PDB file of N, CA and C in Angstrom:
ATOM      1  N   MET A   2      16.668   1.132   3.606  1.00 90.00           N
ATOM      2  CA  MET A   2      15.366   1.258   3.103  1.00 90.00           C
ATOM      3  C   MET A   2      14.851  -0.076   2.588  1.00 90.00           C
ATOM      4  N   ARG A   3      13.731  -0.412   2.895  1.00 91.00           N
ATOM      5  CA  ARG A   3      13.136  -1.642   2.468  1.00 91.00           C
ATOM      6  C   ARG A   3      11.832  -1.425   1.588  1.00 91.00           C
ATOM      7  N   ALA A   4      11.790  -2.256   0.413  1.00 95.00           N
ATOM      8  CA  ALA A   4      10.613  -2.138  -0.427  1.00 95.00           C
ATOM      9  C   ALA A   4       9.676  -2.996   0.100  1.00 95.00           C
ATOM     10  N   VAL A   5       8.360  -2.517   0.250  1.00 96.00           N
ATOM     11  CA  VAL A   5       7.064  -3.331   0.762  1.00 96.00           C
ATOM     12  C   VAL A   5       6.061  -3.229  -0.196  1.00 96.00           C
ATOM     13  N   PHE A   6       5.350  -4.231  -0.522  1.00 98.00           N
ATOM     14  CA  PHE A   6       4.307  -4.290  -1.381  1.00 98.00           C
ATOM     15  C   PHE A   6       2.957  -4.379  -0.582  1.00 98.00           C
ATOM     16  N   VAL A   7       1.901  -3.583  -0.906  1.00 98.00           N
ATOM     17  CA  VAL A   7       0.679  -3.710  -0.163  1.00 98.00           C
ATOM     18  C   VAL A   7      -0.404  -3.805  -1.173  1.00 98.00           C
ATOM     19  N   GLN A   8      -1.265  -4.819  -1.084  1.00 98.00           N
ATOM     20  CA  GLN A   8      -2.480  -5.095  -1.813  1.00 98.00           C
ATOM     21  C   GLN A   8      -3.572  -4.552  -1.032  1.00 98.00           C
ATOM     22  N   LEU A   9      -4.523  -3.757  -1.690  1.00 98.00           N
ATOM     23  CA  LEU A   9      -5.685  -3.132  -1.005  1.00 98.00           C
ATOM     24  C   LEU A   9      -6.963  -3.557  -1.593  1.00 98.00           C
ATOM     25  N   GLN A  10      -7.802  -4.037  -0.678  1.00 98.00           N
ATOM     26  CA  GLN A  10      -9.133  -4.245  -1.193  1.00 98.00           C
ATOM     27  C   GLN A  10     -10.116  -3.168  -0.762  1.00 98.00           C
ATOM     28  N   CYS A  11     -10.750  -2.544  -1.757  1.00 98.00           N
ATOM     29  CA  CYS A  11     -11.653  -1.433  -1.449  1.00 98.00           C
ATOM     30  C   CYS A  11     -13.028  -1.702  -1.401  1.00 98.00           C
ATOM     31  N   ALA A  12     -13.774  -0.827  -0.822  1.00 97.00           N
ATOM     32  CA  ALA A  12     -15.298  -0.992  -0.817  1.00 97.00           C
ATOM     33  C   ALA A  12     -15.740  -0.831  -2.208  1.00 97.00           C
ATOM     34  N   PRO A  13     -16.816  -1.420  -2.691  1.00 97.00           N
ATOM     35  CA  PRO A  13     -17.266  -1.289  -4.093  1.00 97.00           C
ATOM     36  C   PRO A  13     -17.597   0.270  -4.418  1.00 97.00           C
ATOM     37  N   GLY A  14     -16.831   0.505  -5.512  1.00 96.00           N
ATOM     38  CA  GLY A  14     -17.032   1.981  -6.093  1.00 96.00           C
ATOM     39  C   GLY A  14     -16.045   2.961  -5.417  1.00 96.00           C
ATOM     40  N   LYS A  15     -15.240   2.572  -4.601  1.00 97.00           N
ATOM     41  CA  LYS A  15     -14.356   3.346  -3.778  1.00 97.00           C
ATOM     42  C   LYS A  15     -12.900   3.425  -4.215  1.00 97.00           C
ATOM     43  N   THR A  16     -12.537   2.588  -5.207  1.00 97.00           N
ATOM     44  CA  THR A  16     -11.083   2.339  -5.566  1.00 97.00           C
ATOM     45  C   THR A  16     -10.538   3.617  -6.015  1.00 97.00           C
ATOM     46  N   TYR A  17     -11.175   4.457  -6.903  1.00 98.00           N
ATOM     47  CA  TYR A  17     -10.479   5.737  -7.295  1.00 98.00           C
ATOM     48  C   TYR A  17     -10.302   6.728  -6.265  1.00 98.00           C
ATOM     49  N   GLU A  18     -11.202   6.685  -5.192  1.00 97.00           N
ATOM     50  CA  GLU A  18     -11.284   7.639  -4.120  1.00 97.00           C
ATOM     51  C   GLU A  18     -10.086   7.147  -3.250  1.00 97.00           C
ATOM     52  N   VAL A  19      -9.745   5.964  -3.070  1.00 98.00           N
ATOM     53  CA  VAL A  19      -8.750   5.411  -2.282  1.00 98.00           C
ATOM     54  C   VAL A  19      -7.393   5.716  -2.861  1.00 98.00           C
ATOM     55  N   ALA A  20      -7.351   5.442  -4.250  1.00 97.00           N
ATOM     56  CA  ALA A  20      -6.157   5.780  -4.867  1.00 97.00           C
ATOM     57  C   ALA A  20      -5.775   7.321  -4.774  1.00 97.00           C
ATOM     58  N   ASP A  21      -6.735   8.146  -4.947  1.00 97.00           N
ATOM     59  CA  ASP A  21      -6.503   9.602  -4.817  1.00 97.00           C
ATOM     60  C   ASP A  21      -5.989  10.015  -3.560  1.00 97.00           C
ATOM     61  N   ALA A  22      -6.617   9.446  -2.366  1.00 97.00           N
ATOM     62  CA  ALA A  22      -6.165   9.641  -1.012  1.00 97.00           C
ATOM     63  C   ALA A  22      -4.760   9.224  -0.835  1.00 97.00           C
ATOM     64  N   LEU A  23      -4.428   8.128  -1.420  1.00 97.00           N
ATOM     65  CA  LEU A  23      -3.074   7.542  -1.238  1.00 97.00           C
ATOM     66  C   LEU A  23      -2.056   8.388  -1.913  1.00 97.00           C
ATOM     67  N   TYR A  24      -2.441   8.825  -3.015  1.00 96.00           N
ATOM     68  CA  TYR A  24      -1.559   9.801  -3.800  1.00 96.00           C
ATOM     69  C   TYR A  24      -1.303  11.008  -3.093  1.00 96.00           C
ATOM     70  N   GLU A  25      -2.246  11.589  -2.469  1.00 96.00           N
ATOM     71  CA  GLU A  25      -2.379  12.819  -1.697  1.00 96.00           C
ATOM     72  C   GLU A  25      -1.286  12.661  -0.497  1.00 96.00           C
ATOM     73  N   ARG A  26      -1.256  11.542   0.097  1.00 95.00           N
ATOM     74  CA  ARG A  26      -0.485  11.361   1.205  1.00 95.00           C
ATOM     75  C   ARG A  26       0.960  11.199   0.881  1.00 95.00           C
ATOM     76  N   GLU A  27       1.344  10.949  -0.365  1.00 94.00           N
ATOM     77  CA  GLU A  27       2.619  10.773  -0.922  1.00 94.00           C
ATOM     78  C   GLU A  27       3.430   9.585  -0.144  1.00 94.00           C
ATOM     79  N   VAL A  28       2.770   8.478   0.093  1.00 93.00           N
ATOM     80  CA  VAL A  28       3.379   7.437   0.770  1.00 93.00           C
ATOM     81  C   VAL A  28       3.895   6.351  -0.261  1.00 93.00           C
ATOM     82  N   ALA A  29       3.270   6.295  -1.481  1.00 95.00           N
ATOM     83  CA  ALA A  29       3.396   5.286  -2.411  1.00 95.00           C
ATOM     84  C   ALA A  29       4.455   5.723  -3.444  1.00 95.00           C
ATOM     85  N   SER A  30       5.497   4.747  -3.622  1.00 96.00           N
ATOM     86  CA  SER A  30       6.382   4.964  -4.622  1.00 96.00           C
ATOM     87  C   SER A  30       5.804   4.580  -6.041  1.00 96.00           C
ATOM     88  N   GLU A  31       4.867   3.551  -6.107  1.00 97.00           N
ATOM     89  CA  GLU A  31       4.175   3.098  -7.242  1.00 97.00           C
ATOM     90  C   GLU A  31       2.762   2.708  -6.840  1.00 97.00           C
ATOM     91  N   LEU A  32       1.719   2.896  -7.626  1.00 98.00           N
ATOM     92  CA  LEU A  32       0.413   2.560  -7.245  1.00 98.00           C
ATOM     93  C   LEU A  32      -0.410   2.090  -8.500  1.00 98.00           C
ATOM     94  N   TYR A  33      -0.853   0.876  -8.348  1.00 98.00           N
ATOM     95  CA  TYR A  33      -1.555   0.232  -9.620  1.00 98.00           C
ATOM     96  C   TYR A  33      -2.905  -0.208  -9.327  1.00 98.00           C
ATOM     97  N   SER A  34      -3.886  -0.178 -10.292  1.00 97.00           N
ATOM     98  CA  SER A  34      -5.078  -0.867 -10.133  1.00 97.00           C
ATOM     99  C   SER A  34      -4.763  -2.299 -10.681  1.00 97.00           C
ATOM    100  N   THR A  35      -5.491  -3.258  -9.986  1.00 97.00           N
ATOM    101  CA  THR A  35      -5.259  -4.599 -10.394  1.00 97.00           C
ATOM    102  C   THR A  35      -6.634  -5.394 -10.449  1.00 97.00           C
ATOM    103  N   SER A  36      -6.455  -6.643 -11.082  1.00 96.00           N
ATOM    104  CA  SER A  36      -7.588  -7.579 -11.221  1.00 96.00           C
ATOM    105  C   SER A  36      -7.480  -8.553 -10.083  1.00 96.00           C
ATOM    106  N   GLY A  37      -8.525  -9.236  -9.789  1.00 95.00           N
ATOM    107  CA  GLY A  37      -8.569 -10.271  -8.858  1.00 95.00           C
ATOM    108  C   GLY A  37      -9.239  -9.806  -7.577  1.00 95.00           C
ATOM    109  N   GLU A  38      -8.744 -10.363  -6.420  1.00 96.00           N
ATOM    110  CA  GLU A  38      -9.372 -10.178  -5.120  1.00 96.00           C
ATOM    111  C   GLU A  38      -9.041  -8.706  -4.480  1.00 96.00           C
ATOM    112  N   TYR A  39      -7.830  -8.215  -4.940  1.00 98.00           N
ATOM    113  CA  TYR A  39      -7.538  -6.973  -4.404  1.00 98.00           C
ATOM    114  C   TYR A  39      -7.632  -5.869  -5.540  1.00 98.00           C
ATOM    115  N   ASP A  40      -7.912  -4.668  -5.291  1.00 98.00           N
ATOM    116  CA  ASP A  40      -8.146  -3.626  -6.278  1.00 98.00           C
ATOM    117  C   ASP A  40      -6.848  -2.765  -6.548  1.00 98.00           C
ATOM    118  N   LEU A  41      -6.027  -2.593  -5.598  1.00 98.00           N
ATOM    119  CA  LEU A  41      -4.925  -1.771  -5.758  1.00 98.00           C
ATOM    120  C   LEU A  41      -3.646  -2.458  -5.345  1.00 98.00           C
ATOM    121  N   LEU A  42      -2.614  -2.223  -5.953  1.00 98.00           N
ATOM    122  CA  LEU A  42      -1.208  -2.666  -5.546  1.00 98.00           C
ATOM    123  C   LEU A  42      -0.131  -1.478  -5.346  1.00 98.00           C
ATOM    124  N   MET A  43       0.255  -1.359  -4.228  1.00 98.00           N
ATOM    125  CA  MET A  43       1.135  -0.213  -4.031  1.00 98.00           C
ATOM    126  C   MET A  43       2.583  -0.691  -3.568  1.00 98.00           C
ATOM    127  N   LYS A  44       3.510   0.067  -3.996  1.00 97.00           N
ATOM    128  CA  LYS A  44       4.925  -0.272  -3.506  1.00 97.00           C
ATOM    129  C   LYS A  44       5.279   1.017  -2.722  1.00 97.00           C
ATOM    130  N   VAL A  45       5.769   0.707  -1.347  1.00 97.00           N
ATOM    131  CA  VAL A  45       6.305   1.719  -0.559  1.00 97.00           C
ATOM    132  C   VAL A  45       7.663   1.458  -0.124  1.00 97.00           C
ATOM    133  N   TYR A  46       8.376   2.425   0.119  1.00 96.00           N
ATOM    134  CA  TYR A  46       9.757   2.248   0.758  1.00 96.00           C
ATOM    135  C   TYR A  46       9.737   2.708   2.135  1.00 96.00           C
ATOM    136  N   ILE A  47      10.129   1.785   3.053  1.00 95.00           N
ATOM    137  CA  ILE A  47      10.061   2.115   4.400  1.00 95.00           C
ATOM    138  C   ILE A  47      11.552   2.057   5.036  1.00 95.00           C
ATOM    139  N   ASP A  48      11.890   3.112   5.796  1.00 94.00           N
ATOM    140  CA  ASP A  48      13.273   3.202   6.276  1.00 94.00           C
ATOM    141  C   ASP A  48      13.512   2.033   7.222  1.00 94.00           C
ATOM    142  N   ASP A  49      14.895   1.617   7.206  1.00 93.00           N
ATOM    143  CA  ASP A  49      15.287   0.459   8.177  1.00 93.00           C
ATOM    144  C   ASP A  49      14.974   1.031   9.585  1.00 93.00           C
ATOM    145  N   GLY A  50      14.548   0.087  10.419  1.00 94.00           N
ATOM    146  CA  GLY A  50      14.174   0.411  11.732  1.00 94.00           C
ATOM    147  C   GLY A  50      12.774   0.977  12.087  1.00 94.00           C
ATOM    148  N   VAL A  51      12.177   1.265  11.030  1.00 95.00           N
ATOM    149  CA  VAL A  51      10.671   1.758  11.284  1.00 95.00           C
ATOM    150  C   VAL A  51       9.786   0.477  11.369  1.00 95.00           C
ATOM    151  N   ASP A  52       8.908   0.472  12.216  1.00 96.00           N
ATOM    152  CA  ASP A  52       7.772  -0.573  12.466  1.00 96.00           C
ATOM    153  C   ASP A  52       6.923  -0.501  11.175  1.00 96.00           C
ATOM    154  N   ILE A  53       7.034  -1.631  10.419  1.00 95.00           N
ATOM    155  CA  ILE A  53       6.305  -1.704   9.242  1.00 95.00           C
ATOM    156  C   ILE A  53       4.797  -1.740   9.377  1.00 95.00           C
ATOM    157  N   GLY A  54       4.331  -2.512  10.479  1.00 94.00           N
ATOM    158  CA  GLY A  54       2.940  -2.694  10.730  1.00 94.00           C
ATOM    159  C   GLY A  54       2.362  -1.336  11.158  1.00 94.00           C
ATOM    160  N   LYS A  55       3.042  -0.591  11.920  1.00 96.00           N
ATOM    161  CA  LYS A  55       2.658   0.769  12.529  1.00 96.00           C
ATOM    162  C   LYS A  55       2.520   1.693  11.277  1.00 96.00           C
ATOM    163  N   PHE A  56       3.569   1.729  10.511  1.00 96.00           N
ATOM    164  CA  PHE A  56       3.629   2.647   9.342  1.00 96.00           C
ATOM    165  C   PHE A  56       2.459   2.418   8.440  1.00 96.00           C
ATOM    166  N   ILE A  57       1.990   1.014   8.135  1.00 96.00           N
ATOM    167  CA  ILE A  57       1.013   0.788   7.209  1.00 96.00           C
ATOM    168  C   ILE A  57      -0.346   1.138   7.861  1.00 96.00           C
ATOM    169  N   ASN A  58      -0.426   0.814   9.205  1.00 95.00           N
ATOM    170  CA  ASN A  58      -1.717   1.355   9.930  1.00 95.00           C
ATOM    171  C   ASN A  58      -1.905   2.827   9.963  1.00 95.00           C
ATOM    172  N   GLU A  59      -0.881   3.545  10.142  1.00 95.00           N
ATOM    173  CA  GLU A  59      -0.892   5.024  10.242  1.00 95.00           C
ATOM    174  C   GLU A  59      -1.054   5.740   8.965  1.00 95.00           C
ATOM    175  N   ASN A  60      -0.447   5.142   7.860  1.00 95.00           N
ATOM    176  CA  ASN A  60      -0.307   5.813   6.661  1.00 95.00           C
ATOM    177  C   ASN A  60      -1.246   5.381   5.465  1.00 95.00           C
ATOM    178  N   VAL A  61      -1.620   4.079   5.609  1.00 96.00           N
ATOM    179  CA  VAL A  61      -2.299   3.308   4.534  1.00 96.00           C
ATOM    180  C   VAL A  61      -3.687   3.006   5.083  1.00 96.00           C
ATOM    181  N   ALA A  62      -3.620   2.027   5.974  1.00 94.00           N
ATOM    182  CA  ALA A  62      -4.965   1.260   6.297  1.00 94.00           C
ATOM    183  C   ALA A  62      -6.067   2.139   6.784  1.00 94.00           C
ATOM    184  N   ASN A  63      -5.657   3.330   7.195  1.00 95.00           N
ATOM    185  CA  ASN A  63      -6.772   4.269   7.690  1.00 95.00           C
ATOM    186  C   ASN A  63      -7.402   5.063   6.737  1.00 95.00           C
ATOM    187  N   VAL A  64      -7.074   4.921   5.511  1.00 97.00           N
ATOM    188  CA  VAL A  64      -7.740   5.547   4.378  1.00 97.00           C
ATOM    189  C   VAL A  64      -9.212   5.130   4.221  1.00 97.00           C
ATOM    190  N   PRO A  65     -10.128   6.007   4.120  1.00 97.00           N
ATOM    191  CA  PRO A  65     -11.544   5.574   4.135  1.00 97.00           C
ATOM    192  C   PRO A  65     -11.837   4.885   2.769  1.00 97.00           C
ATOM    193  N   GLY A  66     -12.540   3.764   2.823  1.00 97.00           N
ATOM    194  CA  GLY A  66     -12.715   3.012   1.560  1.00 97.00           C
ATOM    195  C   GLY A  66     -11.940   1.697   1.572  1.00 97.00           C
ATOM    196  N   ILE A  67     -10.901   1.592   2.336  1.00 98.00           N
ATOM    197  CA  ILE A  67     -10.095   0.432   2.365  1.00 98.00           C
ATOM    198  C   ILE A  67     -10.814  -0.597   3.284  1.00 98.00           C
ATOM    199  N   VAL A  68     -11.048  -1.793   2.838  1.00 97.00           N
ATOM    200  CA  VAL A  68     -11.624  -2.957   3.513  1.00 97.00           C
ATOM    201  C   VAL A  68     -10.678  -3.895   4.052  1.00 97.00           C
ATOM    202  N   ARG A  69      -9.633  -4.095   3.304  1.00 96.00           N
ATOM    203  CA  ARG A  69      -8.642  -5.156   3.655  1.00 96.00           C
ATOM    204  C   ARG A  69      -7.348  -4.878   3.020  1.00 96.00           C
ATOM    205  N   SER A  70      -6.317  -5.272   3.613  1.00 96.00           N
ATOM    206  CA  SER A  70      -5.019  -5.033   3.147  1.00 96.00           C
ATOM    207  C   SER A  70      -4.019  -6.242   3.241  1.00 96.00           C
ATOM    208  N   LEU A  71      -3.176  -6.448   2.461  1.00 97.00           N
ATOM    209  CA  LEU A  71      -2.137  -7.696   2.478  1.00 97.00           C
ATOM    210  C   LEU A  71      -0.869  -7.049   2.281  1.00 97.00           C
ATOM    211  N   THR A  72      -0.006  -7.235   3.231  1.00 97.00           N
ATOM    212  CA  THR A  72       1.443  -6.742   3.075  1.00 97.00           C
ATOM    213  C   THR A  72       2.345  -7.863   2.874  1.00 97.00           C
ATOM    214  N   THR A  73       3.348  -7.555   1.822  1.00 96.00           N
ATOM    215  CA  THR A  73       4.189  -8.471   1.473  1.00 96.00           C
ATOM    216  C   THR A  73       5.650  -7.796   1.708  1.00 96.00           C
ATOM    217  N   LEU A  74       6.489  -8.565   2.555  1.00 94.00           N
ATOM    218  CA  LEU A  74       7.823  -7.912   2.661  1.00 94.00           C
ATOM    219  C   LEU A  74       8.717  -8.392   1.634  1.00 94.00           C
ATOM    220  N   THR A  75       9.692  -7.698   1.166  1.00 91.00           N
ATOM    221  CA  THR A  75      10.682  -8.111   0.209  1.00 91.00           C
ATOM    222  C   THR A  75      12.037  -8.413   1.032  1.00 91.00           C
ATOM    223  N   PHE A  76      12.840  -9.207   0.283  1.00 91.00           N
ATOM    224  CA  PHE A  76      14.160  -9.567   0.698  1.00 91.00           C
ATOM    225  C   PHE A  76      15.257  -9.002  -0.201  1.00 91.00           C
ATOM    226  N   LYS A  77      15.283  -9.525  -1.290  1.00 89.00           N
ATOM    227  CA  LYS A  77      16.397  -9.117  -2.330  1.00 89.00           C
ATOM    228  C   LYS A  77      15.781  -8.865  -3.693  1.00 89.00           C
ATOM    229  N   ALA A  78      16.269  -7.746  -4.223  1.00 86.00           N
ATOM    230  CA  ALA A  78      15.886  -7.477  -5.736  1.00 86.00           C
ATOM    231  C   ALA A  78      16.880  -8.085  -6.585  1.00 86.00           C
ATOM    232  N   PHE A  79      16.453  -8.817  -7.706  1.00 92.00           N
ATOM    233  CA  PHE A  79      17.376  -9.334  -8.601  1.00 92.00           C
ATOM    234  C   PHE A  79      17.318  -8.443  -9.889  1.00 92.00           C
TER     235      PHE A  79
END
């Protein structure tokens, strides 16, 4: 299983709605509001062999109110 971090930029005024929708989908291990260019930071665990881009597109990026996403893959936890 691989940890993947996804930053999400939301339409103005939609951050809480996006966070609620992601919570209902039960895809995030952790979900935080953040300052800066992106509004939310989520940590997801994706099974080995699963296409990460497809997983993000089908489970995260299609949530209404998300304008942009940035996915960061991880290698090793220290």
